[in-house]
PDB file of C-alpha atoms and ligand atoms in Angstrom:
ATOM      1  CA  MET A   1      -4.988 -12.755  -8.099  1.00  0.00           C
ATOM      2  CA  ASN A   2      -3.052 -14.838  -5.583  1.00  0.00           C
ATOM      3  CA  ARG A   3       0.322 -14.040  -4.069  1.00  0.00           C
ATOM      4  CA  THR A   4       2.372 -16.338  -6.300  1.00  0.00           C
ATOM      5  CA  THR A   5       0.788 -14.965  -9.466  1.00  0.00           C
ATOM      6  CA  LEU A   6       1.373 -11.389  -8.330  1.00  0.00           C
ATOM      7  CA  ILE A   7       4.979 -12.095  -7.382  1.00  0.00           C
ATOM      8  CA  ASN A   8       5.653 -13.733 -10.751  1.00  0.00           C
ATOM      9  CA  LYS A   9       4.027 -10.779 -12.463  1.00  0.00           C
ATOM     10  CA  ALA A  10       6.137  -8.331 -10.451  1.00  0.00           C
ATOM     11  CA  ARG A  11       9.297 -10.265 -11.315  1.00  0.00           C
ATOM     12  CA  ALA A  12       8.497 -10.235 -15.035  1.00  0.00           C
ATOM     13  CA  TYR A  13       7.587  -6.549 -14.842  1.00  0.00           C
ATOM     14  CA  SER A  14      10.944  -5.731 -13.200  1.00  0.00           C
ATOM     15  CA  GLU A  15      12.943  -7.825 -15.656  1.00  0.00           C
ATOM     16  CA  GLN A  16      11.239  -6.193 -18.627  1.00  0.00           C
ATOM     17  CA  ARG A  17      12.565  -2.917 -17.255  1.00  0.00           C
ATOM     18  CA  GLY A  18      16.075  -4.229 -16.684  1.00  0.00           C
ATOM     19  CA  ALA A  19      15.752  -4.444 -12.909  1.00  0.00           C
ATOM     20  CA  ARG A  20      16.270  -7.458 -10.699  1.00  0.00           C
ATOM     21  CA  PHE A  21      13.492  -8.646  -8.471  1.00  0.00           C
ATOM     22  CA  THR A  22      15.913  -9.973  -5.868  1.00  0.00           C
ATOM     23  CA  PRO A  23      14.843 -12.575  -3.267  1.00  0.00           C
ATOM     24  CA  LEU A  24      14.888  -9.847  -0.636  1.00  0.00           C
ATOM     25  CA  ARG A  25      12.654  -7.506  -2.645  1.00  0.00           C
ATOM     26  CA  GLU A  26      10.383 -10.440  -3.298  1.00  0.00           C
ATOM     27  CA  LYS A  27      10.278 -11.318   0.385  1.00  0.00           C
ATOM     28  CA  VAL A  28       9.310  -7.796   1.439  1.00  0.00           C
ATOM     29  CA  TYR A  29       6.594  -7.647  -1.223  1.00  0.00           C
ATOM     30  CA  ASP A  30       5.360 -11.085  -0.161  1.00  0.00           C
ATOM     31  CA  ILE A  31       5.128 -10.026   3.495  1.00  0.00           C
ATOM     32  CA  LEU A  32       3.040  -7.012   2.498  1.00  0.00           C
ATOM     33  CA  LEU A  33       0.819  -9.098   0.237  1.00  0.00           C
ATOM     34  CA  GLY A  34       0.210 -11.557   3.063  1.00  0.00           C
ATOM     35  CA  LYS A  35      -0.604  -8.856   5.545  1.00  0.00           C
ATOM     36  CA  HIS A  36      -3.709  -7.458   3.752  1.00  0.00           C
ATOM     37  CA  GLY A  37      -3.101  -4.175   5.468  1.00  0.00           C
ATOM     38  CA  PRO A  38      -0.490  -1.495   6.018  1.00  0.00           C
ATOM     39  CA  MET A  39       2.798  -2.136   7.793  1.00  0.00           C
ATOM     40  CA  GLY A  40       5.459   0.196   9.065  1.00  0.00           C
ATOM     41  CA  ALA A  41       9.108  -0.306   8.093  1.00  0.00           C
ATOM     42  CA  TYR A  42      10.068  -1.671  11.508  1.00  0.00           C
ATOM     43  CA  GLU A  43       7.151  -4.060  11.595  1.00  0.00           C
ATOM     44  CA  LEU A  44       8.376  -5.310   8.211  1.00  0.00           C
ATOM     45  CA  LEU A  45      11.902  -5.626   9.527  1.00  0.00           C
ATOM     46  CA  ASP A  46      10.723  -7.808  12.425  1.00  0.00           C
ATOM     47  CA  GLU A  47       8.873 -10.056  10.026  1.00  0.00           C
ATOM     48  CA  LEU A  48      11.816 -10.180   7.631  1.00  0.00           C
ATOM     49  CA  LYS A  49      14.208 -11.125  10.428  1.00  0.00           C
ATOM     50  CA  LEU A  50      12.320 -14.382  10.924  1.00  0.00           C
ATOM     51  CA  THR A  51      13.888 -15.643   7.705  1.00  0.00           C
ATOM     52  CA  GLU A  52      16.693 -13.118   7.095  1.00  0.00           C
ATOM     53  CA  SER A  53      18.328 -12.790  10.486  1.00  0.00           C
ATOM     54  CA  SER A  54      20.942 -10.333   9.229  1.00  0.00           C
ATOM     55  CA  ALA A  55      18.350  -7.860   7.876  1.00  0.00           C
ATOM     56  CA  LYS A  56      18.930  -4.257   8.927  1.00  0.00           C
ATOM     57  CA  PRO A  57      16.667  -1.189   8.670  1.00  0.00           C
ATOM     58  CA  ALA A  58      18.650  -0.117   5.592  1.00  0.00           C
ATOM     59  CA  THR A  59      17.919  -3.494   3.996  1.00  0.00           C
ATOM     60  CA  VAL A  60      14.203  -2.904   4.376  1.00  0.00           C
ATOM     61  CA  TYR A  61      14.349   0.713   3.223  1.00  0.00           C
ATOM     62  CA  ARG A  62      16.275  -0.220   0.075  1.00  0.00           C
ATOM     63  CA  ALA A  63      13.738  -2.928  -0.760  1.00  0.00           C
ATOM     64  CA  LEU A  64      10.867  -0.535  -0.058  1.00  0.00           C
ATOM     65  CA  ASP A  65      12.398   2.143  -2.301  1.00  0.00           C
ATOM     66  CA  PHE A  66      12.581  -0.348  -5.120  1.00  0.00           C
ATOM     67  CA  LEU A  67       9.023  -1.575  -4.604  1.00  0.00           C
ATOM     68  CA  LEU A  68       7.735   2.003  -4.433  1.00  0.00           C
ATOM     69  CA  GLU A  69       9.613   3.028  -7.570  1.00  0.00           C
ATOM     70  CA  PHE A  70       8.023   0.212  -9.543  1.00  0.00           C
ATOM     71  CA  GLY A  71       4.601   0.806  -8.021  1.00  0.00           C
ATOM     72  CA  PHE A  72       4.374  -2.627  -6.398  1.00  0.00           C
ATOM     73  CA  ILE A  73       3.527  -0.952  -3.125  1.00  0.00           C
ATOM     74  CA  HIS A  74       2.166   2.400  -1.998  1.00  0.00           C
ATOM     75  CA  ARG A  75       3.252   4.567   0.868  1.00  0.00           C
ATOM     76  CA  LEU A  76       0.616   5.984   3.177  1.00  0.00           C
ATOM     77  CA  GLU A  77       1.910   9.436   3.953  1.00  0.00           C
ATOM     78  CA  SER A  78      -0.323  10.108   6.931  1.00  0.00           C
ATOM     79  CA  THR A  79       0.586   6.939   8.824  1.00  0.00           C
ATOM     80  CA  ASN A  80       4.046   6.347   7.328  1.00  0.00           C
ATOM     81  CA  ALA A  81       3.148   2.773   6.443  1.00  0.00           C
ATOM     82  CA  PHE A  82       3.256   0.647   3.299  1.00  0.00           C
ATOM     83  CA  VAL A  83       0.603  -1.404   1.497  1.00  0.00           C
ATOM     84  CA  ALA A  84       0.946  -3.845  -1.369  1.00  0.00           C
ATOM     85  CA  CYS A  85      -0.629  -2.851  -4.695  1.00  0.00           C
ATOM     86  CA  HIS A  86      -2.421  -5.569  -6.622  1.00  0.00           C
ATOM     87  CA  HIS A  87      -2.582  -3.846  -9.988  1.00  0.00           C
ATOM     88  CA  PHE A  88       0.749  -2.138 -10.385  1.00  0.00           C
ATOM     89  CA  ASP A  89       0.812  -2.517 -14.162  1.00  0.00           C
ATOM     90  CA  CYS A  90      -1.908   0.050 -14.769  1.00  0.00           C
ATOM     91  CA  HIS A  91      -0.777   3.496 -13.801  1.00  0.00           C
ATOM     92  CA  HIS A  92      -3.581   4.494 -11.590  1.00  0.00           C
ATOM     93  CA  PRO A  93      -4.406   7.449  -9.427  1.00  0.00           C
ATOM     94  CA  VAL A  94      -4.640   6.296  -5.853  1.00  0.00           C
ATOM     95  CA  GLN A  95      -6.848   7.248  -3.000  1.00  0.00           C
ATOM     96  CA  PHE A  96      -6.897   5.459   0.306  1.00  0.00           C
ATOM     97  CA  LEU A  97      -9.624   4.909   2.847  1.00  0.00           C
ATOM     98  CA  ILE A  98      -7.900   4.312   6.160  1.00  0.00           C
ATOM     99  CA  CYS A  99      -9.824   2.923   9.127  1.00  0.00           C
ATOM    100  CA  ASP A 100      -8.597   4.533  12.331  1.00  0.00           C
ATOM    101  CA  SER A 101     -10.044   1.752  14.435  1.00  0.00           C
ATOM    102  CA  CYS A 102      -8.764  -1.508  12.906  1.00  0.00           C
ATOM    103  CA  GLY A 103      -6.114  -0.013  10.623  1.00  0.00           C
ATOM    104  CA  ASP A 104      -7.607  -1.557   7.488  1.00  0.00           C
ATOM    105  CA  VAL A 105      -6.802   0.256   4.252  1.00  0.00           C
ATOM    106  CA  ALA A 106      -8.869   0.164   1.087  1.00  0.00           C
ATOM    107  CA  GLU A 107      -7.430   1.453  -2.159  1.00  0.00           C
ATOM    108  CA  ILE A 108      -9.866   3.196  -4.467  1.00  0.00           C
ATOM    109  CA  GLN A 109      -9.248   4.629  -7.889  1.00  0.00           C
ATOM    110  CA  SER A 110     -11.352   7.598  -8.703  1.00  0.00           C
ATOM    111  CA  GLU A 111     -10.596   8.939 -12.157  1.00  0.00           C
ATOM    112  CA  GLY A 112     -13.054  11.761 -11.485  1.00  0.00           C
ATOM    113  CA  LEU A 113     -11.116  12.930  -8.483  1.00  0.00           C
ATOM    114  CA  GLN A 114      -7.898  12.839 -10.465  1.00  0.00           C
ATOM    115  CA  GLU A 115      -9.436  14.788 -13.346  1.00  0.00           C
ATOM    116  CA  THR A 116     -10.793  17.454 -11.014  1.00  0.00           C
ATOM    117  CA  LEU A 117      -7.414  17.849  -9.363  1.00  0.00           C
ATOM    118  CA  ASP A 118      -5.632  17.972 -12.713  1.00  0.00           C
ATOM    119  CA  SER A 119      -7.962  20.557 -14.192  1.00  0.00           C
ATOM    120  CA  GLN A 120      -7.807  22.776 -11.100  1.00  0.00           C
ATOM    121  CA  ALA A 121      -4.021  22.501 -11.105  1.00  0.00           C
ATOM    122  CA  LYS A 122      -3.890  23.260 -14.841  1.00  0.00           C
ATOM    123  CA  LYS A 123      -5.792  26.506 -14.264  1.00  0.00           C
ATOM    124  CA  GLN A 124      -2.918  27.540 -12.004  1.00  0.00           C
ATOM    125  CA  GLY A 125      -0.374  26.449 -14.602  1.00  0.00           C
ATOM    126  CA  PHE A 126       0.633  23.622 -12.306  1.00  0.00           C
ATOM    127  CA  LYS A 127       1.566  20.133 -13.471  1.00  0.00           C
ATOM    128  CA  VAL A 128       0.767  17.350 -11.004  1.00  0.00           C
ATOM    129  CA  SER A 129       3.364  14.580 -10.913  1.00  0.00           C
ATOM    130  CA  LYS A 130       2.130  12.713  -7.883  1.00  0.00           C
ATOM    131  CA  GLN A 131      -0.954  12.855  -5.727  1.00  0.00           C
ATOM    132  CA  THR A 132      -1.877  10.952  -2.612  1.00  0.00           C
ATOM    133  CA  ILE A 133      -5.301  11.313  -1.131  1.00  0.00           C
ATOM    134  CA  GLU A 134      -5.878   9.659   2.195  1.00  0.00           C
ATOM    135  CA  ALA A 135      -9.219   9.693   3.945  1.00  0.00           C
ATOM    136  CA  HIS A 136      -9.405   8.655   7.590  1.00  0.00           C
ATOM    137  CA  GLY A 137     -12.505   7.262   9.228  1.00  0.00           C
ATOM    138  CA  LEU A 138     -14.197   4.011  10.143  1.00  0.00           C
ATOM    139  CA  CYS A 139     -14.615   0.991   7.868  1.00  0.00           C
ATOM    140  CA  SER A 140     -18.044  -0.616   7.593  1.00  0.00           C
ATOM    141  CA  GLU A 141     -17.147  -3.440   9.986  1.00  0.00           C
ATOM    142  CA  CYS A 142     -15.937  -1.058  12.650  1.00  0.00           C
ATOM    143  CA  GLN A 143     -19.060   1.071  12.199  1.00  0.00           C
ATOM    144  CA  ASP A 144     -21.182  -2.038  12.738  1.00  0.00           C
ATOM    145  CA  ALA A 145     -19.154  -2.912  15.830  1.00  0.00           C
ATOM    146  CA  GLU A 146     -19.607   0.615  17.123  1.00  0.00           C
ATOM    147  CA  ASN A 147     -23.339   0.577  16.443  1.00  0.00           C
ATOM    148  CA  SER A 148     -23.829  -2.735  18.212  1.00  0.00           C
ATOM    149  CA  ALA A 149     -21.815  -1.445  21.170  1.00  0.00           C
ATOM    150  CA  VAL A 150     -24.159   1.541  21.349  1.00  0.00           C
ATOM    151  CA  GLU A 151     -27.149  -0.792  21.197  1.00  0.00           C
ATOM    152  CA  GLU A 152     -25.780  -2.918  24.028  1.00  0.00           C
ATOM    153  CA  VAL A 153     -25.518   0.148  26.192  1.00  0.00           C
ATOM    154  CA  LYS A 154     -29.093   1.041  25.296  1.00  0.00           C
ATOM    155  CA  HIS A 155     -30.349  -2.397  26.273  1.00  0.00           C
ATOM    156  CA  GLU A 156     -28.811  -2.065  29.699  1.00  0.00           C
ATOM    157  CA  CYS A 157     -30.999   0.848  30.685  1.00  0.00           C
TER     158      CYS A 157
HETATM  159 ZN1   ZN B 201      -2.310   0.425  -6.284  1.00  0.00          ZN
HETATM  160 ZN1   ZN B 202     -12.098  -0.823  10.714  1.00  0.00          ZN
END
């Protein structure tokens, strides 16, 4: 789904729930969609200032709160950054694979993982309202880069 389609979908989704998808909220979501990776609040603010010169940190945080509440974006707890969600209309459990080398983030949805967590929690009489699972490591591209770097070293000797 392209950016325009997703933005239109997000606007309709907000309006159905009596909320306004203001130009500013739209802009912040659009920046995140265009980025294809996580961004911190201040990085977002810098980008936003290119078109909204009066934007302040509070402006960004308010927009982010809205986008988080509606599930249009996710917050990465371990890196304190934000990523756009492309399928916000299905309430999905979220797990993230975060590459520590290039910063790329992949969202995966493992129902199995969610079920295991829920059933373990249930045994303790605990009700899970929110779960965030973040795995850090190296994406396949960075692993390839690392492997070829190792090979280069090998060739030298
Ligand atoms: Zn998502
Ligand atoms: Zn990577």
